[in-house]
Coordinates of C-alpha atoms in Angstrom, one line a residue:
Chain A
M1 CA -80.8 -69.6 81.5
E2 CA -77.8 -69.2 79.4
L3 CA -79.7 -66.4 77.6
L4 CA -79.9 -64.7 80.8
H5 CA -76.5 -64.7 81.1
V6 CA -76.0 -63.3 78.3
G7 CA -78.3 -60.7 78.5
L8 CA -77.3 -59.5 81.6
A9 CA -73.5 -59.8 80.7
A10 CA -74.8 -57.6 77.6
L11 CA -76.5 -54.8 79.9
G12 CA -73.2 -55.0 82.2
A13 CA -71.2 -54.5 79.2
G14 CA -74.3 -51.2 78.4
L15 CA -74.4 -49.6 81.8
A16 CA -70.4 -49.8 81.7
V17 CA -70.1 -47.9 78.4
L18 CA -72.9 -45.8 79.6
G19 CA -71.0 -44.4 82.5
A20 CA -67.7 -44.0 80.5
G21 CA -69.7 -42.1 77.0
V22 CA -71.2 -39.4 80.4
G23 CA -67.6 -39.0 81.4
V24 CA -65.7 -38.9 78.7
G25 CA -68.3 -36.7 77.3
K26 CA -68.0 -34.5 80.3
I27 CA -64.2 -34.3 79.8
G28 CA -64.7 -33.3 76.3
G29 CA -67.0 -30.7 77.7
S30 CA -64.7 -29.2 79.9
A31 CA -61.9 -29.3 77.2
M32 CA -63.8 -27.5 74.8
D33 CA -65.0 -25.0 77.1
A34 CA -61.5 -24.8 78.6
I35 CA -59.7 -24.4 74.8
A36 CA -62.4 -21.9 74.0
R37 CA -61.5 -19.4 76.9
Q38 CA -57.6 -20.1 76.6
P39 CA -57.1 -21.3 73.4
E40 CA -53.3 -20.6 73.4
A41 CA -53.5 -23.8 75.6
S42 CA -54.7 -25.8 73.6
G43 CA -51.7 -28.8 73.5
K44 CA -51.7 -29.1 76.7
I45 CA -55.6 -29.2 77.4
Q46 CA -56.0 -31.5 74.4
T47 CA -53.2 -33.8 75.9
A48 CA -55.1 -33.7 79.4
M49 CA -58.0 -34.0 77.7
I50 CA -56.6 -37.5 76.1
I51 CA -55.1 -38.7 79.7
A52 CA -58.7 -38.2 80.9
A53 CA -60.5 -40.0 77.9
A54 CA -58.4 -42.8 78.7
L55 CA -58.6 -43.4 82.2
V56 CA -62.0 -43.3 82.2
E57 CA -62.3 -45.6 78.5
G58 CA -60.2 -47.9 80.9
V59 CA -62.8 -48.4 83.3
A60 CA -65.6 -48.9 81.0
L61 CA -63.2 -51.9 79.1
F62 CA -62.7 -53.6 82.6
G63 CA -66.4 -53.6 82.5
V64 CA -67.1 -54.6 79.2
V65 CA -64.3 -57.4 79.3
A66 CA -65.6 -58.6 82.6
A67 CA -69.0 -59.0 80.8
L68 CA -67.2 -61.0 77.8
L69 CA -65.8 -62.6 80.2
G70 CA -69.4 -63.7 81.9
V71 CA -70.4 -64.3 78.4
L72 CA -67.4 -66.5 77.3
T73 CA -67.4 -68.7 80.6
T74 CA -71.5 -69.7 80.4
Chain B
M1 CA -62.6 -67.4 76.2
D2 CA -59.8 -68.0 73.3
L3 CA -60.0 -64.0 73.3
I4 CA -59.6 -63.2 76.5
T5 CA -56.9 -65.7 77.6
P6 CA -53.4 -64.9 76.4
D7 CA -51.9 -67.4 74.5
F8 CA -48.5 -68.4 75.6
G9 CA -46.9 -68.7 72.1
L10 CA -47.8 -65.6 70.9
F11 CA -46.8 -64.0 73.8
F12 CA -43.3 -65.4 74.4
W13 CA -42.4 -64.3 70.5
Q14 CA -44.2 -61.2 71.3
T15 CA -41.6 -60.8 74.6
I16 CA -38.9 -61.8 72.6
V17 CA -38.9 -60.0 69.1
F18 CA -40.1 -56.3 71.4
L19 CA -37.2 -57.3 73.8
V20 CA -34.6 -57.4 70.6
L21 CA -36.6 -55.2 69.0
I22 CA -35.7 -52.6 71.6
F23 CA -32.1 -53.0 72.0
V24 CA -31.8 -52.9 68.1
M25 CA -33.8 -50.3 67.4
A26 CA -31.9 -48.4 70.5
K27 CA -28.5 -48.7 69.0
F28 CA -28.8 -48.7 65.3
A29 CA -32.4 -46.5 65.1
W30 CA -32.9 -44.2 67.7
K31 CA -29.4 -43.2 69.1
P32 CA -28.4 -42.2 65.5
I33 CA -32.1 -40.0 64.8
L34 CA -31.6 -38.9 68.0
G35 CA -28.5 -37.7 68.1
G36 CA -28.6 -36.3 64.4
I37 CA -31.4 -34.3 65.7
N38 CA -30.0 -33.1 69.0
N39 CA -27.0 -31.8 66.7
R40 CA -28.8 -30.3 64.2
E41 CA -31.1 -28.4 66.9
K42 CA -27.4 -27.7 68.8
S43 CA -26.2 -26.1 65.6
I44 CA -29.7 -24.5 64.7
N45 CA -29.6 -22.7 68.2
D46 CA -25.7 -22.3 68.0
A47 CA -26.0 -20.7 64.2
L48 CA -29.1 -18.4 65.6
A49 CA -27.1 -17.6 68.7
S50 CA -24.5 -16.4 66.5
A51 CA -26.7 -14.6 64.5
E52 CA -28.3 -12.6 67.3
E53 CA -24.5 -11.7 68.4
A54 CA -23.4 -10.7 65.6
R55 CA -26.9 -8.4 65.0
K56 CA -26.0 -7.3 68.6
E57 CA -22.2 -6.1 67.3
M58 CA -23.7 -4.8 64.2
Q59 CA -26.0 -2.6 66.6
N60 CA -23.0 -1.5 68.8
L61 CA -20.5 -0.8 65.5
K62 CA -23.3 1.2 64.1
A63 CA -24.1 2.9 67.5
D64 CA -20.1 3.3 67.5
N65 CA -20.7 5.3 63.9
E66 CA -23.3 7.3 65.2
E67 CA -21.2 8.6 68.3
L68 CA -18.4 8.9 66.2
L69 CA -20.2 10.7 63.3
K70 CA -22.0 12.9 66.5
E71 CA -18.6 13.7 67.2
A72 CA -17.6 14.5 64.1
R73 CA -20.6 17.0 63.6
A74 CA -20.1 18.4 67.0
E75 CA -16.7 19.1 65.8
K76 CA -17.4 20.3 62.7
D77 CA -20.4 22.9 64.1
A78 CA -17.2 24.2 67.0
I79 CA -14.4 24.4 63.7
L80 CA -17.0 27.2 62.1
K81 CA -18.1 28.4 64.8
D82 CA -14.2 29.5 65.6
A83 CA -14.2 30.5 62.1
R84 CA -17.1 32.8 62.0
E85 CA -16.3 34.2 65.8
L86 CA -12.4 34.7 64.3
K87 CA -13.9 36.3 61.0
E88 CA -15.9 38.8 63.0
K89 CA -13.6 39.8 65.4
I90 CA -11.1 40.7 62.3
I91 CA -13.7 41.9 60.3
A92 CA -14.4 43.7 63.8
D93 CA -10.3 44.7 64.2
A94 CA -10.2 45.9 61.0
G95 CA -13.4 48.8 60.9
E96 CA -12.1 49.7 64.2
E97 CA -8.2 50.4 62.8
A98 CA -10.1 51.9 60.0
Q99 CA -11.7 53.7 62.1
A100 CA -8.9 54.9 64.2
K101 CA -7.0 55.7 61.3
A102 CA -10.0 57.9 59.3
D103 CA -10.1 59.7 62.6
K104 CA -6.5 60.5 63.1
I105 CA -6.4 61.2 59.5
V106 CA -9.5 63.7 60.1
K107 CA -8.0 65.0 63.5
Q108 CA -4.5 66.0 61.5
A109 CA -6.7 67.1 58.9
N110 CA -7.9 69.5 61.1
E111 CA -5.0 70.0 62.8
S112 CA -3.3 71.4 59.6
I113 CA -6.9 73.4 58.9
E114 CA -6.7 75.1 61.8
R115 CA -3.5 76.0 61.9
E116 CA -3.7 77.5 58.5
K117 CA -7.0 79.3 59.5
K118 CA -4.6 80.7 62.0
A119 CA -1.8 81.4 60.1
A120 CA -4.3 83.1 57.7
M121 CA -6.0 85.2 60.5
A122 CA -2.5 86.2 61.7
E123 CA -1.8 87.4 57.9
L124 CA -5.1 88.9 57.8
K125 CA -4.4 90.7 61.1
N126 CA -1.2 92.1 60.0
Q127 CA -2.6 93.1 56.4
V128 CA -5.3 94.7 58.2
A129 CA -3.2 96.5 60.4
T130 CA -1.0 97.7 57.7
L131 CA -4.0 98.9 55.7
S132 CA -5.1 100.5 58.8
I133 CA -1.8 102.4 59.6
E134 CA -1.4 103.7 55.8
I135 CA -5.4 104.7 55.8
A136 CA -4.5 106.1 58.9
E137 CA -1.3 108.0 58.0
K138 CA -3.0 109.0 54.9
V139 CA -6.1 111.0 57.3
V140 CA -3.9 111.9 59.7
R141 CA -1.6 114.0 57.3
K142 CA -4.4 115.0 55.6
E143 CA -6.1 116.6 58.5
L144 CA -3.2 117.9 60.0
S145 CA -2.4 120.0 56.9
E146 CA -5.1 123.1 59.0
E147 CA -4.0 124.0 62.2
K148 CA -7.8 124.6 63.0
K149 CA -8.8 120.7 62.2
Q150 CA -5.9 120.0 64.3
H151 CA -7.1 121.6 67.4
Q152 CA -10.5 120.2 66.6
L153 CA -9.2 116.8 66.8
I154 CA -7.4 116.9 70.0
D155 CA -10.3 118.4 71.7
K156 CA -12.3 115.4 70.5
M157 CA -9.5 113.4 71.5
L158 CA -9.5 115.0 74.8
D159 CA -13.6 114.8 75.1
D160 CA -13.3 111.2 74.3
V161 CA -10.8 110.5 77.1
T162 CA -12.3 112.5 79.7
L163 CA -15.6 111.0 78.6
N164 CA -14.0 107.4 79.3
Chain C
M1 CA -84.1 -53.1 49.7
Q2 CA -82.5 -52.4 46.3
P3 CA -80.1 -54.4 45.0
N4 CA -78.8 -51.7 42.5
L5 CA -78.7 -49.0 46.2
E6 CA -74.7 -49.0 46.1
P7 CA -73.7 -48.2 43.4
I8 CA -76.2 -45.3 43.3
I9 CA -74.4 -43.9 46.8
L10 CA -71.2 -44.9 46.2
S11 CA -71.5 -42.5 42.7
R12 CA -72.6 -39.8 45.0
T13 CA -70.2 -39.9 47.1
G14 CA -67.3 -40.1 44.3
T15 CA -69.3 -36.7 42.9
M16 CA -69.4 -35.2 46.0
I17 CA -66.1 -34.9 46.5
A18 CA -64.1 -33.2 44.3
H19 CA -60.5 -33.1 45.9
K20 CA -58.3 -35.8 43.7
S21 CA -56.3 -37.2 46.0
F22 CA -59.0 -38.2 49.2
K23 CA -61.3 -39.1 46.3
I24 CA -57.9 -42.2 45.8
I25 CA -58.0 -42.4 49.4
V26 CA -62.1 -43.0 49.2
T27 CA -61.5 -45.8 46.9
L28 CA -58.4 -47.5 48.0
T29 CA -60.3 -47.4 51.7
L30 CA -63.7 -48.5 49.8
A31 CA -61.2 -51.6 48.2
F32 CA -59.9 -52.5 51.2
V33 CA -63.6 -52.7 53.0
L34 CA -64.9 -54.7 49.8
L35 CA -62.2 -56.6 49.3
P36 CA -63.1 -58.8 52.6
F37 CA -66.3 -59.1 51.5
F38 CA -66.0 -60.5 48.6
A39 CA -63.4 -62.8 50.4
F40 CA -66.8 -64.2 52.2
A41 CA -69.0 -64.0 49.8
S42 CA -67.1 -66.8 47.8
A43 CA -65.9 -68.4 51.2
N44 CA -70.1 -67.9 52.2
K45 CA -70.9 -69.5 48.6
V46 CA -68.6 -72.0 48.6
A47 CA -70.0 -73.2 51.9
E48 CA -73.7 -73.3 51.2
E49 CA -72.9 -75.7 48.8
S50 CA -70.6 -78.2 49.6
E51 CA -71.9 -78.6 53.2
E52 CA -75.3 -76.6 53.1
K53 CA -73.7 -74.9 56.8
E54 CA -75.6 -71.8 58.3
F55 CA -73.4 -68.6 58.3
N56 CA -72.5 -68.2 61.8
P57 CA -71.2 -64.6 62.6
T58 CA -69.7 -65.2 65.7
D59 CA -67.5 -68.0 64.2
M60 CA -66.3 -65.6 61.5
I61 CA -65.7 -62.7 63.6
M62 CA -63.7 -64.8 66.1
H63 CA -61.9 -66.8 63.6
H64 CA -60.8 -63.6 61.7
I65 CA -60.0 -61.8 65.0
G66 CA -58.5 -65.0 66.6
D67 CA -54.8 -66.9 65.9
S68 CA -54.3 -69.0 63.5
H69 CA -51.2 -71.4 62.5
G70 CA -51.8 -70.5 58.6
W71 CA -52.0 -66.7 57.0
H72 CA -55.6 -67.5 55.1
F73 CA -56.3 -65.4 52.4
F74 CA -59.3 -66.2 50.6
G75 CA -61.0 -69.2 49.8
S76 CA -62.4 -71.9 51.9
G77 CA -61.5 -75.5 52.9
D78 CA -59.1 -77.1 50.4
N79 CA -59.5 -74.0 47.7
S80 CA -57.8 -71.4 50.1
V81 CA -55.1 -69.8 49.6
T82 CA -53.3 -69.7 52.6
L83 CA -49.6 -69.1 53.2
P84 CA -47.9 -71.7 55.5
L85 CA -46.3 -71.3 58.6
P86 CA -44.2 -72.9 60.4
V87 CA -45.5 -74.8 63.6
I88 CA -43.1 -75.3 66.5
L89 CA -44.2 -77.5 69.4
W90 CA -42.6 -77.9 72.4
T91 CA -43.2 -81.6 73.5
D92 CA -42.0 -84.3 75.8
N93 CA -39.5 -85.5 73.1
G94 CA -38.1 -82.3 73.2
L95 CA -38.8 -79.4 70.0
V96 CA -41.0 -80.7 66.8
S97 CA -41.5 -78.5 64.3
F98 CA -43.6 -79.0 60.7
M99 CA -45.5 -76.4 58.4
S100 CA -49.1 -75.6 59.1
S101 CA -49.7 -76.4 55.1
E102 CA -49.5 -80.4 56.3
F103 CA -53.0 -79.8 58.2
H104 CA -54.2 -79.1 54.5
H105 CA -56.6 -76.4 56.3
D106 CA -58.3 -78.5 58.1
T107 CA -58.5 -77.0 61.9
E108 CA -61.3 -79.5 62.7
G109 CA -58.8 -82.4 63.9
H110 CA -59.7 -84.6 61.2
H111 CA -56.0 -84.5 59.4
I112 CA -53.7 -86.4 61.6
V113 CA -50.0 -85.0 60.9
E114 CA -46.9 -87.8 62.1
K115 CA -43.9 -86.3 63.4
D116 CA -41.3 -88.0 65.2
G117 CA -43.8 -90.6 65.8
Q118 CA -46.2 -88.3 67.1
R119 CA -49.5 -87.7 66.0
F120 CA -50.8 -83.9 66.3
V121 CA -54.1 -82.5 65.1
N122 CA -55.1 -78.8 64.6
Y123 CA -58.5 -78.3 66.4
H124 CA -60.1 -75.1 66.7
E125 CA -56.3 -73.3 66.1
D126 CA -54.9 -75.1 68.9
I127 CA -52.7 -78.5 68.6
Y128 CA -53.1 -81.2 70.4
Q129 CA -50.9 -84.2 70.3
L130 CA -52.8 -87.5 70.1
E131 CA -52.8 -90.6 72.1
E132 CA -51.5 -94.0 71.1
G133 CA -53.8 -95.4 68.4
V134 CA -56.2 -92.6 68.5
E135 CA -58.0 -91.2 65.9
A136 CA -59.7 -88.0 67.0
V137 CA -59.7 -85.6 70.1
E138 CA -62.9 -86.5 72.6
F139 CA -63.3 -83.5 74.9
D140 CA -64.7 -83.8 78.2
E141 CA -67.6 -81.3 79.3
E142 CA -65.2 -79.0 80.4
H143 CA -63.5 -79.0 77.4
H144 CA -60.5 -81.0 78.9
P145 CA -59.2 -83.0 76.2
L146 CA -59.9 -86.9 77.3
N147 CA -57.4 -88.7 75.0
A148 CA -55.3 -86.0 73.9
S149 CA -52.2 -83.3 75.3
K150 CA -51.6 -80.1 74.8
P151 CA -48.0 -79.1 73.9
L152 CA -46.6 -76.0 74.4
D153 CA -47.3 -74.5 70.9
L154 CA -44.3 -71.9 70.1
S155 CA -45.7 -71.6 66.8
V156 CA -45.0 -68.8 64.2
T157 CA -48.7 -68.0 64.0
K158 CA -50.3 -65.8 61.7
N159 CA -49.9 -62.9 64.5
V160 CA -46.6 -63.7 64.7
A161 CA -45.5 -63.5 60.8
A162 CA -47.9 -59.8 61.1
M163 CA -45.4 -59.1 64.0
F164 CA -42.4 -60.0 62.2
L165 CA -43.7 -58.0 59.2
T166 CA -43.8 -54.9 61.3
V167 CA -40.5 -55.4 62.9
I168 CA -39.3 -55.6 59.1
L169 CA -40.8 -52.3 58.3
M170 CA -39.8 -50.7 61.6
I171 CA -36.0 -51.6 60.3
W172 CA -37.0 -50.2 57.0
F173 CA -37.8 -47.0 58.3
F174 CA -36.2 -46.3 60.5
F175 CA -32.4 -47.7 59.7
G176 CA -33.1 -45.6 56.4
L177 CA -33.7 -42.3 58.4
A178 CA -30.6 -43.1 60.6
S179 CA -28.3 -43.7 57.8
F180 CA -29.7 -40.1 56.3
H181 CA -28.8 -38.6 60.2
K182 CA -25.6 -40.3 59.8
K183 CA -24.7 -39.0 56.6
K184 CA -25.9 -35.8 56.9
A185 CA -26.7 -32.7 59.2
H186 CA -29.4 -30.6 57.6
A187 CA -33.3 -31.9 57.8
P188 CA -34.5 -34.9 55.6
K189 CA -36.7 -34.1 53.2
G190 CA -39.9 -36.4 52.3
F191 CA -41.2 -39.6 54.1
N192 CA -38.0 -39.2 56.4
N193 CA -38.8 -36.1 56.8
A194 CA -42.5 -37.4 58.6
L195 CA -40.9 -40.2 60.2
E196 CA -38.6 -37.4 62.1
A197 CA -41.4 -35.2 62.6
L198 CA -43.0 -38.5 64.3
V199 CA -39.9 -39.2 66.3
L200 CA -40.1 -35.6 67.7
F201 CA -43.8 -35.8 68.3
V202 CA -43.2 -38.9 71.1
R203 CA -40.1 -36.8 72.1
D204 CA -41.5 -33.6 72.4
E205 CA -45.4 -34.1 73.1
I206 CA -44.9 -36.9 75.1
A207 CA -41.8 -38.2 76.7
R208 CA -40.0 -34.6 77.7
P209 CA -43.7 -33.2 79.5
Q210 CA -44.2 -36.5 80.9
I211 CA -41.0 -37.6 82.1
G212 CA -39.0 -34.2 83.0
E213 CA -36.1 -33.1 81.2
K214 CA -33.4 -34.5 83.1
K215 CA -34.3 -38.4 82.5
Y216 CA -37.0 -38.4 79.6
M217 CA -33.7 -39.8 77.4
K218 CA -33.6 -43.1 79.1
F219 CA -36.9 -44.0 78.2
M220 CA -36.7 -42.6 74.8
P221 CA -36.2 -46.2 72.9
F222 CA -38.9 -47.9 74.5
L223 CA -41.6 -45.1 74.2
L224 CA -40.2 -44.8 70.4
T225 CA -40.4 -48.5 69.9
V226 CA -43.7 -49.0 71.2
F227 CA -45.6 -45.7 69.8
F228 CA -44.7 -47.2 66.3
F229 CA -44.6 -51.0 66.9
I230 CA -48.4 -50.0 68.2
W231 CA -49.3 -48.2 65.5
I232 CA -47.6 -49.8 62.7
T233 CA -49.8 -52.8 63.6
N234 CA -52.6 -51.4 64.3
L235 CA -52.6 -49.7 60.6
M236 CA -51.5 -53.5 59.8
G237 CA -54.4 -54.6 61.3
L238 CA -56.8 -52.7 59.2
L239 CA -55.9 -54.1 55.8
P240 CA -57.9 -56.9 55.0
G241 CA -56.7 -60.3 55.2
A242 CA -54.6 -59.3 58.1
A243 CA -53.9 -60.2 62.0
N244 CA -55.5 -58.6 64.6
V245 CA -51.8 -58.4 66.6
T246 CA -52.7 -55.5 68.8
G247 CA -56.0 -57.1 69.4
N248 CA -54.8 -60.0 70.9
I249 CA -54.3 -60.0 74.7
A250 CA -51.4 -62.1 74.9
V251 CA -49.4 -59.3 73.0
T252 CA -51.4 -56.6 75.1
V253 CA -50.1 -58.1 78.0
S254 CA -46.7 -58.7 76.8
L255 CA -46.2 -54.4 76.0
G256 CA -47.8 -54.0 79.5
L257 CA -45.3 -55.9 81.2
F258 CA -42.7 -54.2 79.8
T259 CA -44.4 -50.8 81.6
L260 CA -44.7 -52.4 84.4
V261 CA -41.1 -53.7 84.4
L262 CA -39.8 -50.0 83.7
I263 CA -42.1 -49.0 86.8
L264 CA -40.3 -51.6 89.0
V265 CA -36.8 -51.2 87.8
N266 CA -36.6 -47.5 87.8
G267 CA -38.9 -46.3 90.5
S268 CA -37.2 -43.7 92.5
K269 CA -36.9 -44.0 96.7
D270 CA -39.8 -41.0 96.9
Y271 CA -42.2 -43.3 94.3
W272 CA -41.8 -46.3 96.6
K273 CA -42.2 -44.2 99.8
H274 CA -45.3 -42.2 98.5
T275 CA -46.5 -45.9 97.2
F276 CA -46.0 -47.9 100.5
W277 CA -45.6 -44.9 103.8
M278 CA -47.6 -42.1 102.3
P279 CA -45.9 -38.9 104.4
G280 CA -48.6 -36.2 105.7
I281 CA -51.5 -39.0 106.4
P282 CA -52.5 -40.5 109.2
T283 CA -51.1 -43.4 110.1
W284 CA -54.0 -45.4 110.5
V285 CA -55.1 -44.5 107.2
K286 CA -51.2 -45.5 105.8
P287 CA -51.8 -49.4 105.6
I288 CA -55.2 -49.0 103.7
L289 CA -53.6 -46.7 100.7
A290 CA -50.7 -48.7 100.7
I291 CA -52.9 -51.2 99.8
V292 CA -54.8 -49.2 97.5
E293 CA -51.6 -48.0 95.9
G294 CA -49.5 -51.1 95.7
A295 CA -52.8 -52.8 94.0
G296 CA -52.4 -49.9 92.0
I297 CA -48.9 -50.7 90.6
F298 CA -50.5 -53.5 88.9
I299 CA -53.4 -51.8 87.9
K300 CA -51.7 -49.1 85.5
P301 CA -50.7 -51.8 83.2
I302 CA -53.5 -53.5 83.2
A303 CA -55.9 -51.2 82.2
L304 CA -52.9 -50.3 79.3
M305 CA -53.5 -53.2 77.9
I306 CA -57.1 -54.1 78.3
R307 CA -57.6 -50.7 76.9
L308 CA -55.3 -51.5 73.8
F309 CA -57.0 -54.7 73.0
A310 CA -60.7 -54.2 73.8
N311 CA -60.4 -50.8 71.7
I312 CA -58.7 -52.6 68.3
T313 CA -60.9 -56.0 69.1
A314 CA -63.9 -54.1 69.3
G315 CA -62.8 -51.8 65.9
H316 CA -62.9 -55.5 64.5
I317 CA -65.5 -56.9 65.5
I318 CA -67.6 -53.9 64.5
I319 CA -66.6 -53.9 61.0
L320 CA -66.8 -57.7 61.0
S321 CA -70.7 -57.9 62.4
L322 CA -71.4 -54.3 59.9
I323 CA -70.1 -56.9 56.8
G324 CA -71.6 -59.9 58.7
L325 CA -75.4 -58.2 58.3
I326 CA -75.2 -58.9 55.1
F327 CA -75.1 -62.4 55.4
I328 CA -77.2 -62.8 58.1
L329 CA -80.3 -60.6 56.5
E330 CA -79.1 -63.2 53.2
S331 CA -79.7 -60.0 51.5
H332 CA -77.4 -58.1 48.9
G333 CA -79.6 -54.4 49.6
V334 CA -78.1 -54.5 53.2
A335 CA -74.7 -53.8 51.4
G336 CA -75.8 -50.6 50.5
I337 CA -76.1 -49.3 54.1
S338 CA -73.1 -51.4 56.0
V339 CA -70.7 -51.1 53.4
P340 CA -70.7 -47.3 53.5
F341 CA -71.4 -47.8 57.9
A342 CA -68.0 -49.9 57.4
L343 CA -66.5 -47.4 55.1
F344 CA -67.1 -45.0 58.0
I345 CA -65.5 -47.6 60.9
T346 CA -63.1 -48.2 59.1
I347 CA -62.2 -44.4 58.7
L348 CA -62.3 -44.2 62.3
E349 CA -60.2 -46.7 63.3
L350 CA -57.7 -45.3 61.1
L351 CA -57.5 -42.3 63.5
V352 CA -57.9 -44.8 66.6
A353 CA -55.2 -46.8 65.3
F354 CA -53.2 -43.8 66.2
L355 CA -54.4 -42.6 68.9
Q356 CA -54.6 -46.1 71.0
A357 CA -50.9 -46.3 70.1
F358 CA -50.4 -42.1 71.5
I359 CA -52.6 -43.1 74.6
F360 CA -50.3 -46.2 75.2
T361 CA -46.9 -44.4 74.7
I362 CA -47.9 -41.4 76.9
L363 CA -49.6 -43.5 79.7
S364 CA -46.8 -45.1 79.6
A365 CA -44.4 -42.3 79.7
L366 CA -46.7 -40.8 82.7
F367 CA -46.6 -43.7 84.8
I368 CA -43.0 -44.1 84.5
G369 CA -42.6 -40.3 85.0
M370 CA -44.1 -40.7 88.3
A371 CA -41.8 -43.7 89.0
V372 CA -38.8 -41.7 88.2
E373 CA -40.0 -38.7 90.0
E374 CA -38.1 -37.4 92.8
H375 CA -40.0 -34.8 95.2
E376 CA -37.8 -31.5 96.2
H377 CA -40.1 -30.3 98.6
H378 CA -39.0 -32.4 102.4

């Protein structure tokens, strides 16, 4: 039963990371496109990219921490 | 569970230490550093501005110089032109005067020549008249020595007169 | 697995990289990665010999990323080399303090320290005050102590000591730069110039664009302090034997609270209006939005603290896990693979150390900027 808990928590963490991976990937890809189109604005694009990626990553980390909470409280 | 439950002791220390750190750093580090950077940026900006001003002034000066030079050149040109005109005028005047003088001289010469010529002609006429009278005297004396010949002459002369 | 795989890979890496300074960096990083490996090796050996205890990667990792009352460098049991740190407890009878060395490296609750007639044990880095006549702590199923109480623990733990070290470093670095600025007007050279470039980075890339030209100066002390504190602590955490300060939730909760307080204190009238009574939308949506936005005020700093905590802790766990693989699989050959991987992750962590400091600071600046912004269209 405990193994199932841990397994589900790990799965949840994995799913959260999967979503964040797709999100951050898209952000990075779009930023690359934008920089290729407007190399002179690369500084601003990078800052915006990092902020957006950090926000997405934050949500994923919420998921991971929730999963960790699940593991540690069983 | 330790991992995600905040430990009060550490939280307490972190808050105290960080609060003190912010105030200490703000007063003794960030204020002088940011102030120094600000002052330096300001002085750099001022220096740049004054350099720009100096450059502009320089440009103005240069423009002024150029203007001055241009004026001087124009003046020089004007003076030269005047001089040239004057020269030409002088030359022209001198020429005219000389021409007039020459004309006058020529005229005078001509007049005197004419006069001489007239005098000479008059002399010549006188001489010719004298000569003619002399010759006529001689001829008449010879002709009139014989009577016949005298009559003949008178006749001829009368003929001539009537013919006329 | 061949046991001599590692030197081959290492020598190959060495010849491939021609640049001298880079070589030095690689060697140093390798040394840092390998050092804990040797420390674990000896620890493992001692443990095997004395108690024949099985290697438990979870315990090892939790021990390394967790806090402790002494600063343990290497060795185990009575042989370990540990910097003793003061234990400060607030008990019913007032403040009690003693050095952590009095526990004699015991974390299993066996060694009892008597002070002012009160008796304490260290059980898995939690200090318990035993009741009269009790020799050991006993727990119920919920892990509550049955015969002991838990006094308020204000000890200078390993993390607090590491925090002090960061503070000392920051004061050393920046007081130097400040004294330079007090004396001279031109740009500094060398290390001071690098520090100044970083200060300018925080000002021109983080504070100015996010908060705005008018108000950024007010928040510069906080942003600069938080940026350098997190960055230096992150980098120090990558050293072997160092504490995992920014990967501790208590520290990040505190840092997040600072941002929250700044937002709450400096929020402009417009900000509160836009949060709780958003203009320009139907009235029936306003309460719903007010709840969402109101929760958002608290979620923002919570996201900040979780992000920093999770990123740094995850980095440490990955490195420790890769090293731990050697002991789980009980083979030296694994080191040939896991050490280069750990090296790679460590180098990545150097980047993450900066990135997390940058993200924490820029997001704090962004949230503060949103709070202090005055809307001109009304």
